[in-house]
Amino acid sequence: MTTEKKSRKQEILDAALACFTEFGIDGTTVEMIRERSGASVGSMYHHFGNKESIAAALYVESLAEYKAYHQELMDGAETAEQGVKATAYAYVDWVSANPEKARFVLYSRSVVNKTEAAAELSKRARVHIEAVFQWFEPHIAAGRMKRLPKEIYGSLLTGPAHDYARLWLSGRAKTDIKAYREIFAEAAWDAVKG
Amino acid sequence: MTTEKKSRKQEILDAALACFTEFGIDGTTVEMIRERSGASVGSMYHHFGNKESIAAALYVESLAEYKAYHQELMDGAETAEQGVKATAYAYVDWVSANPEKARFVLYSRSVVNKTEAAAELSKRARVHIEAVFQWFEPHIAAGRMKRLPKEIYGSLLTGPAHDYARLWLSGRAKTDIKAYREIFAEAAWDAVKG
Amino acid sequence: MTTEKKSRKQEILDAALACFTEFGIDGTTVEMIRERSGASVGSMYHHFGNKESIAAALYVESLAEYKAYHQELMDGAETAEQGVKATAYAYVDWVSANPEKARFVLYSRSVVNKTEAAAELSKRARVHIEAVFQWFEPHIAAGRMKRLPKEIYGSLLTGPAHDYARLWLSGRAKTDIKAYREIFAEAAWDAVKG
Amino acid sequence: MTTEKKSRKQEILDAALACFTEFGIDGTTVEMIRERSGASVGSMYHHFGNKESIAAALYVESLAEYKAYHQELMDGAETAEQGVKATAYAYVDWVSANPEKARFVLYSRSVVNKTEAAAELSKRARVHIEAVFQWFEPHIAAGRMKRLPKEIYGSLLTGPAHDYARLWLSGRAKTDIKAYREIFAEAAWDAVKG
DNA sequence: AATGAATGAGTGTTCATTCAT
DNA sequence: GATGAATGAACACTCATTCAT
């Protein structure tokens, strides 16, 4: 049970991510996950209870990883500009490094939101947003950043990168998002600097 | 096709949009559309051939409306700034005026893209993008706008609005997107001005 | 659609009764009914909605037939003794003539009672019991029959036949119940005569 | 086996009876029994081998208790009338005192009969019936009781009580069966007295 | 004796689609 | 153009049972 070999549970999660990526949650059948993971149907239900819970577990895990990385970059930032750019960098870096998880998160929110996990999820989202906002507040108060409605900062900071990520992850754009890391960071800073 | 009374075909499309909005394409059954439209299953298949074609028809129609509106605003623009802002305005205005169609387009691309209509759709998208780009080219050449990789302009111009639209249309943000019309337009211009 | 040939719906009902008789409701799979009836799964669900509704339809139909026959015999009775014996005769005759339906009704009440049809069923039962009781009331008032708690008459009149029917229908007794027609009728009259 | 504390085996049997009573044998899953008993699945299979064996054990135990009680009352009877009434009393008393076990026995025969225990069960039943019949034979020979086909005595003696027990145990009748103890005993004697 | 992860055949049900009328 | 009964492949999920620890 050490890291010697993957647990059944993790094997199922891995297989599910691969399937969801390729076919979407609705397009993935339990049988597909079973075949890919090597587990039995019964085992899948023993561990997760139903198909949606597998998706939810994956979603929660992915988002947690992204948020942790974002936090990490924010911790190293000092000036307002550094904080703003860290936000853009975190997004771009994470998507570029974890395209499968990113694609899954981007395209599965609506499905997972109908799940029992939805409440927990939106609570966590609020906590994260709040934490980030606390970081920016002093800079806004000091006029180094524009004071805008709270709900709009996210769209200004990561909206362009978010948009491009969808393009890239769906194959409609060819260039790896990390090539535009600086452009998105600059756009973010331009959009909110005081 | 007069306005005398809605055609069966249109009744089906309206019912389908309402269902897709509420349950998603995958979550909508032919039976649901049948019940809402008052048509019979047979009638639906007579007019559209299959379920996906209904979605595709709706998608094509919605996108065409949006593009026409965008074009309209572009036609009235002269300076680079006006053109850029017209793009943001068009997006914000259209989403605000047609939230159901916007939600449908935003959340159904992945499904519709697996359809036969996909090729036609991406061709039209290319044509539209090309037309818009032709409009901007002189301004880029003259240095009034930054020269950037072509595939990234869309994300910079409408990315933030796009992102906020998702928030608003999914209920995660409360303020009507049109309240932020100017903010998104300014951000668009800041991101690409020369 | 006249009586020229059985409707799909009736074919399904017939096949279901045969299966339920042989394997019980729980022991019968939808697939078994499908195979026996020649209908498709879809057709079964088109007509009945789910497995339990087939059982419920059969139950309602069978009970209605029995009650109609009981009523018929009661209509021909005049004295208290004739009425009491008619009740026993009706039970014995019906079971002997319709062993499959009788077996189904006897062994499926608990399953059908968990169904949506349960309320309707117990209402009909109450109506029937009330009608029969109205018939007996004058005889009870005149002392030609014992006055006993209402809920107990049924058990005294048909209890022995009911019990033997279970024995015979389950194969634990060999003699056709109709051989004991008079014995059960006599026992019924002995149990309640004034 | 002292009364100090229940054995695992007994805890499982108790939980199973409660579940069977509430949901029926088919409606009860091994998981339900596991949850109610606090035992593990493995433990249940260690003690009983399979689900049906739990039901069979319960069935055998319940029937043995009833028969022992019946025998006890018969041992105290001397006249034909006392013997006949003892049979009715035994049934009524036992059902009233053990409604859960009675309900289980009444509604589970068909399931248990498909079990390996079926042969053993019907053998024991035959032995019991034979013993009871031996008791009555002299009285029949002496004309104090009617001579009737052997297979019909049971239905005449306990049929009404049996029928009412079903009514009461299923909730369709409200009055505790023991209130009708004498009525059923009288009816039994009336039905078979010489 | 006990545990609980793992198994996999089997179940009821759904639903897009067809087609005779 | 319209109807709705019929089709059947596909699906998510259940559950008795096994077995390594």
CSV table of C-alpha atoms in Angstrom, one decimal, chain A residues 22-24 26-27 106-107 109-110 113-114 146 148-149 151-152 154-156 158-167 172-175 180 183-184 186-187 190-191, chain B residues 22-24 26-27 106-107 109-110 113-114 146 148-149 151-152 154-156 158-167 172-175 180 183-184 186-187 190-191:
chain,number,residue,atom,x,y,z
A,22,GLU,CA,-11.3,11.1,-25.1
A,23,PHE,CA,-15.1,10.7,-25.1
A,24,GLY,CA,-16.5,13.1,-22.5
A,26,ASP,CA,-21.5,11.1,-21.0
A,27,GLY,CA,-19.7,9.5,-23.9
A,106,LEU,CA,-13.0,22.7,-18.5
A,107,TYR,CA,-15.5,20.4,-20.2
A,109,ARG,CA,-18.0,21.3,-14.9
A,110,SER,CA,-21.6,21.2,-16.0
A,113,ASN,CA,-22.2,20.3,-11.0
A,114,LYS,CA,-25.3,18.2,-11.0
A,146,LYS,CA,-8.2,49.2,-10.2
A,148,LEU,CA,-13.6,46.7,-9.8
A,149,PRO,CA,-16.6,44.5,-8.9
A,151,GLU,CA,-16.8,38.9,-9.6
A,152,ILE,CA,-15.0,40.3,-12.6
A,154,GLY,CA,-11.2,36.4,-12.5
A,155,SER,CA,-12.4,37.0,-16.0
A,156,LEU,CA,-10.0,39.9,-16.6
A,158,THR,CA,-7.4,34.6,-16.7
A,159,GLY,CA,-10.2,35.1,-19.2
A,160,PRO,CA,-7.9,35.3,-22.3
A,161,ALA,CA,-5.8,32.4,-21.2
A,162,HIS,CA,-8.9,30.4,-20.3
A,163,ASP,CA,-10.3,31.1,-23.7
A,164,TYR,CA,-7.2,30.1,-25.5
A,165,ALA,CA,-6.9,27.0,-23.4
A,166,ARG,CA,-10.3,25.9,-24.7
A,167,LEU,CA,-9.1,26.5,-28.2
A,172,ARG,CA,-8.9,24.3,-32.7
A,173,ALA,CA,-5.6,26.1,-32.0
A,174,LYS,CA,-2.2,24.4,-32.6
A,175,THR,CA,0.3,26.3,-30.5
A,180,TYR,CA,1.7,32.8,-25.0
A,183,ILE,CA,1.2,37.8,-23.6
A,184,PHE,CA,-1.5,36.6,-21.3
A,186,GLU,CA,0.8,41.2,-19.8
A,187,ALA,CA,-2.9,41.4,-20.8
A,190,ASP,CA,-2.9,45.8,-18.4
A,191,ALA,CA,-6.5,45.0,-17.6
B,22,GLU,CA,-32.4,23.1,-19.1
B,23,PHE,CA,-30.9,19.6,-19.4
B,24,GLY,CA,-28.1,19.8,-22.0
B,26,ASP,CA,-27.2,14.6,-23.8
B,27,GLY,CA,-29.7,15.1,-21.0
B,106,LEU,CA,-21.3,27.9,-25.1
B,107,TYR,CA,-22.1,24.5,-23.7
B,109,ARG,CA,-19.9,23.0,-29.0
B,110,SER,CA,-18.3,19.8,-28.0
B,113,ASN,CA,-18.7,19.2,-33.2
B,114,LYS,CA,-19.0,15.4,-33.3
B,146,LYS,CA,0.1,45.0,-31.9
B,148,LEU,CA,0.5,39.0,-32.6
B,149,PRO,CA,-0.1,35.4,-33.7
B,151,GLU,CA,-4.9,32.6,-33.3
B,152,ILE,CA,-4.6,34.7,-30.2
B,154,GLY,CA,-9.9,36.2,-30.3
B,155,SER,CA,-8.8,35.3,-26.8
B,156,LEU,CA,-7.5,38.7,-26.1
B,158,THR,CA,-13.4,38.5,-26.2
B,159,GLY,CA,-11.7,36.1,-23.7
B,160,PRO,CA,-12.7,38.1,-20.5
B,161,ALA,CA,-16.3,38.6,-21.7
B,162,HIS,CA,-16.4,35.0,-22.8
B,163,ASP,CA,-15.3,33.9,-19.4
B,164,TYR,CA,-17.7,36.1,-17.6
B,165,ALA,CA,-20.5,35.0,-19.8
B,166,ARG,CA,-20.0,31.4,-18.7
B,167,LEU,CA,-20.0,32.6,-15.1
B,172,ARG,CA,-22.2,31.5,-10.7
B,173,ALA,CA,-22.2,35.3,-11.2
B,174,LYS,CA,-25.3,37.4,-10.6
B,175,THR,CA,-24.7,40.7,-12.5
B,180,TYR,CA,-19.6,45.3,-17.6
B,183,ILE,CA,-14.9,47.2,-18.8
B,184,PHE,CA,-14.6,44.4,-21.3
B,186,GLU,CA,-11.5,48.7,-22.4
B,187,ALA,CA,-9.7,45.5,-21.5
B,190,ASP,CA,-5.7,47.7,-23.7
B,191,ALA,CA,-4.7,44.2,-24.7
